[in-house]
Amino acid sequence: MITPYLQLIALLEMSLTCAVVFVILAQKLSSIDIPFSVRLLAVLLLGNLFFWPLGMSMELPLAAYVRGVTGELSVVTMLLLWSSVIPSNQKTPLGFKVPLALIAIAFYPLALGLGMLDPYAWGYGSIGLLIAVILFAIICGLAGWIKGVWIISFAMIAWASHWHESANLWDYLLDPFLAIWALIAIPKAIYQKRREKAQSGYLFRAG
Amino acid sequence: MSRVIAFCFLLLASVLTYLHVDSRPAWVPFTSDYPVNIANQADDALETTEGSKPVKPLKNTGPVKMAQPTLQMGWLPDTGAPSVHAASLITLKDGAVRAFWFAGSREGAPDVVINTAVFDPQASRWSAPTVVMDRVSAEKGLSRYIAKLGNPVPARMADGRMQLFFVTVSIGGWAGSSISSVISDDEGLTWDRPQRLISSPLINLSTLVKSPALAFADGRLGLPAYHEWIGRFGEFLRIDAGRVIDKRRMSSGRGAIQPVVFTDGPQVASAFFRQTRSSSQPKQIPVSETKDAGQSWVVSKDLEIPNPNSAIAALTLANGTRLMVLNNIEAGRYRLVMVMRKANSDQWQVVQVLEDDESLINDQHREFSYPYLISANGEDAHLAYTWDRKKIRHIYFSAAWFKHAISILKEKEAQ
C-alpha cells in the first residue's frame, strides 16, 4: 500500500530532519532563545530547500545526497529530533539514554559479525524482541517519560505498516546516530553532575 | 490522563505489531530447479576410491582431450569498456541465456554500468549488449546518492518474472555496499523502478551478492549474500519480491565470503565460500551446513581444495552430479578449473582445466576469476568468467561433453 510512496516519504522525512538539525544547531549557537514561529518557518524553508531538486550539476535533491550517506534514520531518532523544536519539549531522560547505549554496545558488534548470534535477525518478527520493546515502552511511561511511550508506539506502528524500506523492527527503533547520541550523553551527564556538585559546594561551603 | 492515553496508544501499537508478527510467512523447505534424478547417475558415475581424499590440482591432467564433442567457447559481446567483471547468467523461458556483467573504465569507477546480452543457443551467437543500469538511473530510482555499481545476480521469481539483484555503493569502497533489485516482466528487456534491500543495521552498509539465489517451496527466494567490512561472513537472505523478510548468518568472523549453496534436499544444504583468511590460516574452501532449510547454519570442516581468496561457482545437474569452477591454487587467479563430484560421493575431481598461466612468469599471470555456472535443462552447463578483466569468457558444456568427460576420467582412474 505504501510501497509506491516509499521513496517520497523517505525524502520528505530526510528533508524535514535535515532542516530540524540546522535549526537545532542554530539554537545551540545562538545566545537568545529563537521563538517557535521563527523555528517553524526556518524548518519549512530549509525543508523545502532539501526536498526539491536544485538543478545545477546535481542530479538529485539535497536530501537524497544526505540519505545516500546516512541511510534511513530510525523513527525514534526522527521523532526525537523533530519534537526537540517544539516549545514544551520534554528533555530526554538519562534513564532512556543509558539502556539505549548499553543495548547499542551489545547489539552492533553482534549484528556486524561477531559470532554466529545475530540479534538483528530478531527484528524480522521475533515475538521476544517485540515483548521486550513493549516492556521498555511501559517502563518509560511508568518512569514519567510519556513522550517515550508515544515515540516507541509510533515506531512499532511504522514497522507494522512497512513505512520504510526495511522490514526489520530494529531499523525503526535504533540507528548508529541515536546510539552515538546516547553514548555521548552518559559522560556528558556525569561531567555535568560533577560540575553542579562542585559549584554547589563552592556556594554553600561552610565559612 | 496523558499517561493513560499514551498507554492506550501503546496497546494499539502492540496489537498491530503482534498481528504483523503473526502474519509473517513461515520458513519453508527448499525446492529444486529440476528433479534431481540420482538413478540416472548410474550410467555416468565416476568410479571413485573409497573415502574422500584431499583434492589436489591435477597438474598432468591438462585440458581433457575432447575429440568429440568439443566445448563451445566464446566471449560475451565487447562494449568497448576497458574493464569488465562479475558476469552472471540466467536461462530465459525460450531456452536462450541472458548474461549480466559490469563494465567501465575500471572496477568501482562512476562510469561503470551493468550490461546485458542474450545468447541464442541455436545460432551460438550473442546479441548486441544493452545497459540495464547505470549510476544515475540507479540513484534516481532509489532516490539517494549512488557512487558506483557492482555485481549483478539474476534470479527467477515464482511468478515467472525475472529479478536482478545488484550491488551499489554510496560511500567508501565495496565495504560500503548495499544490495538493490529490479524486476522485469519481459525477460529482461525492460525493468521497473529499483528497490533497496535493507540487510544491515549500520546505515545498511556492507552487504553484497555474487551467487545465484535458491527457491523456497512458497515461491520466495533465498539469496546467499555476504558482508565485507568489519566482519567478512556469509548471510542467507530470505527475499519477498524487493524486500528482505528474514536473514540468517552462515558464517562469522573475517574468513568467508561469497557463499555458493548446494541443496541436498528440502531441508539440507551446504555452502562453500571464498576464503578471506589471514596468511597463517589454511587457504581452503570454508564450508557451512544447514539442516533446517537455511534457518540455522553450522560451520563445518573445510573442503580441502585450495582457494586463493577467489570466488567459486557451483551447479548441480539433474543426475545429481555437482560441478564447481574455481581457482585451485593458494595464491593468484591464473588457473581456473572445473571440478566434479558425483551424487552420493565426497570426492571432487578436476575434469577440465579451463585456464592455466602457471608456465608464465609471475608478472605475466593473468586473472581468470568470478565464475558463474547455470544449466538450461539440468544436463548441460553455461559458464561465464572474467578473463583478465578485459573480457568475459563464455563456455558451453553440452550433456554429451559431460558424458565424455566422465568416461575419460574413468579411463584415467583405471590406468
mmCIF file of C-alpha atoms in Angstrom, chain B residues 132-330:
data_model
loop_
_atom_site.group_PDB
_atom_site.id
_atom_site.type_symbol
_atom_site.label_atom_id
_atom_site.label_comp_id
_atom_site.label_asym_id
_atom_site.label_seq_id
_atom_site.Cartn_x
_atom_site.Cartn_y
_atom_site.Cartn_z
ATOM 1 C CA VAL B 132 20.363 -2.402 -17.681
ATOM 2 C CA MET B 133 21.508 0.087 -15.093
ATOM 3 C CA ASP B 134 23.901 2.979 -14.806
ATOM 4 C CA ARG B 135 24.815 5.039 -11.768
ATOM 5 C CA VAL B 136 22.458 7.927 -12.494
ATOM 6 C CA SER B 137 19.405 5.760 -13.219
ATOM 7 C CA ALA B 138 20.130 3.775 -10.034
ATOM 8 C CA GLU B 139 20.298 6.883 -7.882
ATOM 9 C CA LYS B 140 17.193 8.393 -9.440
ATOM 10 C CA GLY B 141 15.262 5.166 -8.967
ATOM 11 C CA LEU B 142 16.471 4.698 -5.411
ATOM 12 C CA SER B 143 16.183 8.425 -4.538
ATOM 13 C CA ARG B 144 19.615 8.567 -2.981
ATOM 14 C CA TYR B 145 23.181 9.250 -3.981
ATOM 15 C CA ILE B 146 24.969 6.285 -5.579
ATOM 16 C CA ALA B 147 28.710 6.424 -6.223
ATOM 17 C CA LYS B 148 29.210 3.174 -8.111
ATOM 18 C CA LEU B 149 27.644 -0.093 -9.212
ATOM 19 C CA GLY B 150 28.838 -3.645 -8.652
ATOM 20 C CA ASN B 151 27.954 -7.345 -9.033
ATOM 21 C CA PRO B 152 24.679 -8.201 -10.810
ATOM 22 C CA VAL B 153 22.921 -11.504 -9.981
ATOM 23 C CA PRO B 154 19.696 -12.536 -11.748
ATOM 24 C CA ALA B 155 17.019 -14.806 -10.297
ATOM 25 C CA ARG B 156 13.734 -16.308 -11.467
ATOM 26 C CA MET B 157 10.764 -15.406 -9.289
ATOM 27 C CA ALA B 158 7.995 -17.946 -8.646
ATOM 28 C CA ASP B 159 5.549 -15.984 -10.815
ATOM 29 C CA GLY B 160 7.931 -16.193 -13.768
ATOM 30 C CA ARG B 161 9.276 -12.648 -13.589
ATOM 31 C CA MET B 162 12.996 -12.015 -13.593
ATOM 32 C CA GLN B 163 14.642 -10.229 -10.694
ATOM 33 C CA LEU B 164 18.080 -8.704 -10.903
ATOM 34 C CA PHE B 165 19.963 -8.080 -7.677
ATOM 35 C CA PHE B 166 22.846 -5.660 -7.965
ATOM 36 C CA VAL B 167 25.363 -4.058 -5.668
ATOM 37 C CA THR B 168 25.510 -0.295 -5.199
ATOM 38 C CA VAL B 169 27.904 1.811 -3.145
ATOM 39 C CA SER B 170 27.164 5.299 -1.838
ATOM 40 C CA ILE B 171 30.199 5.847 0.376
ATOM 41 C CA GLY B 172 33.617 4.219 0.522
ATOM 42 C CA GLY B 173 34.739 1.067 -1.226
ATOM 43 C CA TRP B 174 32.993 -2.289 -1.588
ATOM 44 C CA ALA B 175 32.716 -2.396 2.198
ATOM 45 C CA GLY B 176 30.061 0.312 1.857
ATOM 46 C CA SER B 177 27.892 -1.787 -0.438
ATOM 47 C CA SER B 178 24.175 -2.406 -0.321
ATOM 48 C CA ILE B 179 22.004 -4.625 -2.495
ATOM 49 C CA SER B 180 19.198 -3.297 -4.673
ATOM 50 C CA SER B 181 16.945 -5.107 -7.092
ATOM 51 C CA VAL B 182 14.892 -4.529 -10.228
ATOM 52 C CA ILE B 183 12.168 -6.740 -11.657
ATOM 53 C CA SER B 184 11.382 -7.419 -15.312
ATOM 54 C CA ASP B 185 8.097 -8.724 -16.753
ATOM 55 C CA ASP B 186 9.594 -9.268 -20.218
ATOM 56 C CA GLU B 187 12.648 -11.457 -19.663
ATOM 57 C CA GLY B 188 14.998 -8.538 -19.101
ATOM 58 C CA LEU B 189 14.056 -6.186 -21.933
ATOM 59 C CA THR B 190 12.640 -3.558 -19.570
ATOM 60 C CA TRP B 191 12.904 -3.137 -15.824
ATOM 61 C CA ASP B 192 10.790 -1.480 -13.154
ATOM 62 C CA ARG B 193 11.986 1.025 -10.575
ATOM 63 C CA PRO B 194 14.824 -0.305 -8.384
ATOM 64 C CA GLN B 195 14.194 -1.175 -4.763
ATOM 65 C CA ARG B 196 16.707 -1.150 -1.947
ATOM 66 C CA LEU B 197 17.167 -4.262 0.169
ATOM 67 C CA ILE B 198 17.827 -3.462 3.812
ATOM 68 C CA SER B 199 20.038 -6.086 5.383
ATOM 69 C CA SER B 200 22.349 -4.357 7.853
ATOM 70 C CA PRO B 201 21.662 -2.188 10.924
ATOM 71 C CA LEU B 202 24.640 0.104 10.387
ATOM 72 C CA ILE B 203 23.428 2.539 7.705
ATOM 73 C CA ASN B 204 22.654 -0.615 5.679
ATOM 74 C CA LEU B 205 26.366 -0.852 4.897
ATOM 75 C CA SER B 206 28.303 -3.772 3.560
ATOM 76 C CA THR B 207 26.053 -6.427 2.096
ATOM 77 C CA LEU B 208 26.976 -7.781 -1.305
ATOM 78 C CA VAL B 209 25.745 -10.518 -3.579
ATOM 79 C CA LYS B 210 27.606 -12.727 -6.013
ATOM 80 C CA SER B 211 25.949 -16.157 -6.103
ATOM 81 C CA PRO B 212 22.677 -17.489 -7.512
ATOM 82 C CA ALA B 213 19.538 -17.486 -5.379
ATOM 83 C CA LEU B 214 17.700 -20.617 -4.223
ATOM 84 C CA ALA B 215 13.949 -21.099 -4.376
ATOM 85 C CA PHE B 216 11.815 -21.890 -1.356
ATOM 86 C CA ALA B 217 8.669 -24.020 -1.579
ATOM 87 C CA ASP B 218 6.484 -20.951 -1.028
ATOM 88 C CA GLY B 219 7.966 -19.217 -4.079
ATOM 89 C CA ARG B 220 10.192 -16.831 -2.150
ATOM 90 C CA LEU B 221 13.910 -16.648 -2.796
ATOM 91 C CA GLY B 222 16.850 -17.439 -0.573
ATOM 92 C CA LEU B 223 19.754 -15.225 -1.567
ATOM 93 C CA PRO B 224 23.260 -16.103 -0.391
ATOM 94 C CA ALA B 225 24.904 -12.759 0.412
ATOM 95 C CA TYR B 226 27.948 -11.632 2.373
ATOM 96 C CA HIS B 227 29.386 -8.828 4.472
ATOM 97 C CA GLU B 228 32.774 -7.436 3.691
ATOM 98 C CA TRP B 229 33.681 -4.784 6.217
ATOM 99 C CA ILE B 230 34.308 -5.242 9.956
ATOM 100 C CA GLY B 231 33.314 -8.847 9.556
ATOM 101 C CA ARG B 232 33.637 -10.972 6.465
ATOM 102 C CA PHE B 233 30.933 -13.585 6.619
ATOM 103 C CA GLY B 234 28.068 -15.117 4.700
ATOM 104 C CA GLU B 235 24.405 -14.382 5.218
ATOM 105 C CA PHE B 236 21.332 -16.062 3.865
ATOM 106 C CA LEU B 237 18.647 -13.522 2.956
ATOM 107 C CA ARG B 238 15.010 -14.538 2.599
ATOM 108 C CA ILE B 239 13.548 -12.307 -0.084
ATOM 109 C CA ASP B 240 9.931 -11.454 -0.766
ATOM 110 C CA ALA B 241 9.958 -9.502 -4.060
ATOM 111 C CA GLY B 242 12.007 -6.366 -3.275
ATOM 112 C CA ARG B 243 12.244 -6.823 0.469
ATOM 113 C CA VAL B 244 14.393 -8.818 2.886
ATOM 114 C CA ILE B 245 11.947 -10.524 5.254
ATOM 115 C CA ASP B 246 14.461 -12.566 7.202
ATOM 116 C CA LYS B 247 18.140 -13.394 7.254
ATOM 117 C CA ARG B 248 20.407 -15.926 8.853
ATOM 118 C CA ARG B 249 24.143 -15.917 9.442
ATOM 119 C CA MET B 250 26.034 -18.578 7.507
ATOM 120 C CA SER B 251 29.478 -17.959 8.995
ATOM 121 C CA SER B 252 31.158 -15.438 11.274
ATOM 122 C CA GLY B 253 34.473 -13.686 11.704
ATOM 123 C CA ARG B 254 36.612 -12.420 8.851
ATOM 124 C CA GLY B 255 37.336 -15.514 6.786
ATOM 125 C CA ALA B 256 34.495 -16.451 4.430
ATOM 126 C CA ILE B 257 32.559 -14.523 1.785
ATOM 127 C CA GLN B 258 30.656 -15.157 -1.449
ATOM 128 C CA PRO B 259 28.814 -18.342 -0.449
ATOM 129 C CA VAL B 260 27.520 -20.744 -3.084
ATOM 130 C CA VAL B 261 24.898 -23.203 -1.939
ATOM 131 C CA PHE B 262 24.312 -26.840 -2.887
ATOM 132 C CA THR B 263 20.982 -28.212 -1.708
ATOM 133 C CA ASP B 264 20.948 -31.840 -0.563
ATOM 134 C CA GLY B 265 17.201 -31.995 -0.068
ATOM 135 C CA PRO B 266 14.314 -29.848 1.073
ATOM 136 C CA GLN B 267 15.978 -29.106 4.418
ATOM 137 C CA VAL B 268 19.666 -29.819 3.936
ATOM 138 C CA ALA B 269 22.220 -27.673 2.128
ATOM 139 C CA SER B 270 25.937 -26.937 2.132
ATOM 140 C CA ALA B 271 27.510 -23.553 1.479
ATOM 141 C CA PHE B 272 31.018 -23.238 0.074
ATOM 142 C CA PHE B 273 32.829 -19.927 0.481
ATOM 143 C CA ARG B 274 35.648 -17.887 -0.954
ATOM 144 C CA GLN B 275 38.176 -17.741 1.882
ATOM 145 C CA THR B 276 39.475 -14.342 3.033
ATOM 146 C CA ARG B 277 41.569 -15.595 5.927
ATOM 147 C CA SER B 278 44.794 -14.198 7.332
ATOM 148 C CA SER B 279 48.021 -15.601 5.894
ATOM 149 C CA SER B 280 48.575 -18.028 8.772
ATOM 150 C CA GLN B 281 45.296 -19.857 8.187
ATOM 151 C CA PRO B 282 44.603 -22.584 5.614
ATOM 152 C CA LYS B 283 43.849 -21.397 2.105
ATOM 153 C CA GLN B 284 40.977 -23.796 1.554
ATOM 154 C CA ILE B 285 37.263 -23.571 0.920
ATOM 155 C CA PRO B 286 35.307 -22.836 4.127
ATOM 156 C CA VAL B 287 32.041 -24.772 4.451
ATOM 157 C CA SER B 288 28.804 -24.227 6.375
ATOM 158 C CA GLU B 289 25.846 -26.564 6.554
ATOM 159 C CA THR B 290 22.161 -26.269 7.317
ATOM 160 C CA LYS B 291 19.684 -28.995 8.208
ATOM 161 C CA ASP B 292 16.615 -26.752 8.521
ATOM 162 C CA ALA B 293 16.357 -25.129 5.093
ATOM 163 C CA GLY B 294 18.710 -22.290 5.936
ATOM 164 C CA GLN B 295 17.219 -21.214 9.257
ATOM 165 C CA SER B 296 20.450 -22.047 11.041
ATOM 166 C CA TRP B 297 23.923 -22.745 9.718
ATOM 167 C CA VAL B 298 26.845 -24.518 11.325
ATOM 168 C CA VAL B 299 30.429 -24.035 10.203
ATOM 169 C CA SER B 300 31.913 -27.409 9.320
ATOM 170 C CA LYS B 301 35.244 -28.821 8.131
ATOM 171 C CA ASP B 302 36.919 -27.080 5.190
ATOM 172 C CA LEU B 303 36.701 -28.608 1.770
ATOM 173 C CA GLU B 304 40.326 -29.440 1.058
ATOM 174 C CA ILE B 305 40.554 -27.694 -2.266
ATOM 175 C CA PRO B 306 42.933 -24.716 -2.375
ATOM 176 C CA ASN B 307 41.333 -21.295 -2.642
ATOM 177 C CA PRO B 308 43.353 -18.118 -3.233
ATOM 178 C CA ASN B 309 40.700 -15.678 -1.899
ATOM 179 C CA SER B 310 38.711 -16.115 -5.071
ATOM 180 C CA ALA B 311 35.058 -16.650 -5.939
ATOM 181 C CA ILE B 312 33.742 -20.086 -6.836
ATOM 182 C CA ALA B 313 30.778 -21.142 -8.965
ATOM 183 C CA ALA B 314 28.536 -24.108 -8.210
ATOM 184 C CA LEU B 315 25.924 -26.138 -10.047
ATOM 185 C CA THR B 316 24.024 -29.391 -9.555
ATOM 186 C CA LEU B 317 22.977 -31.255 -12.681
ATOM 187 C CA ALA B 318 19.713 -33.184 -12.880
ATOM 188 C CA ASN B 319 21.510 -36.501 -12.353
ATOM 189 C CA GLY B 320 22.915 -35.257 -9.053
ATOM 190 C CA THR B 321 26.408 -34.548 -10.381
ATOM 191 C CA ARG B 322 27.879 -31.456 -8.795
ATOM 192 C CA LEU B 323 30.145 -29.034 -10.522
ATOM 193 C CA MET B 324 32.299 -26.197 -9.306
ATOM 194 C CA VAL B 325 34.524 -23.838 -11.215
ATOM 195 C CA LEU B 326 37.307 -22.356 -9.144
ATOM 196 C CA ASN B 327 40.952 -21.330 -8.907
ATOM 197 C CA ASN B 328 42.501 -24.393 -7.241
ATOM 198 C CA ILE B 329 45.709 -22.654 -6.210
ATOM 199 C CA GLU B 330 46.651 -20.882 -2.976
#
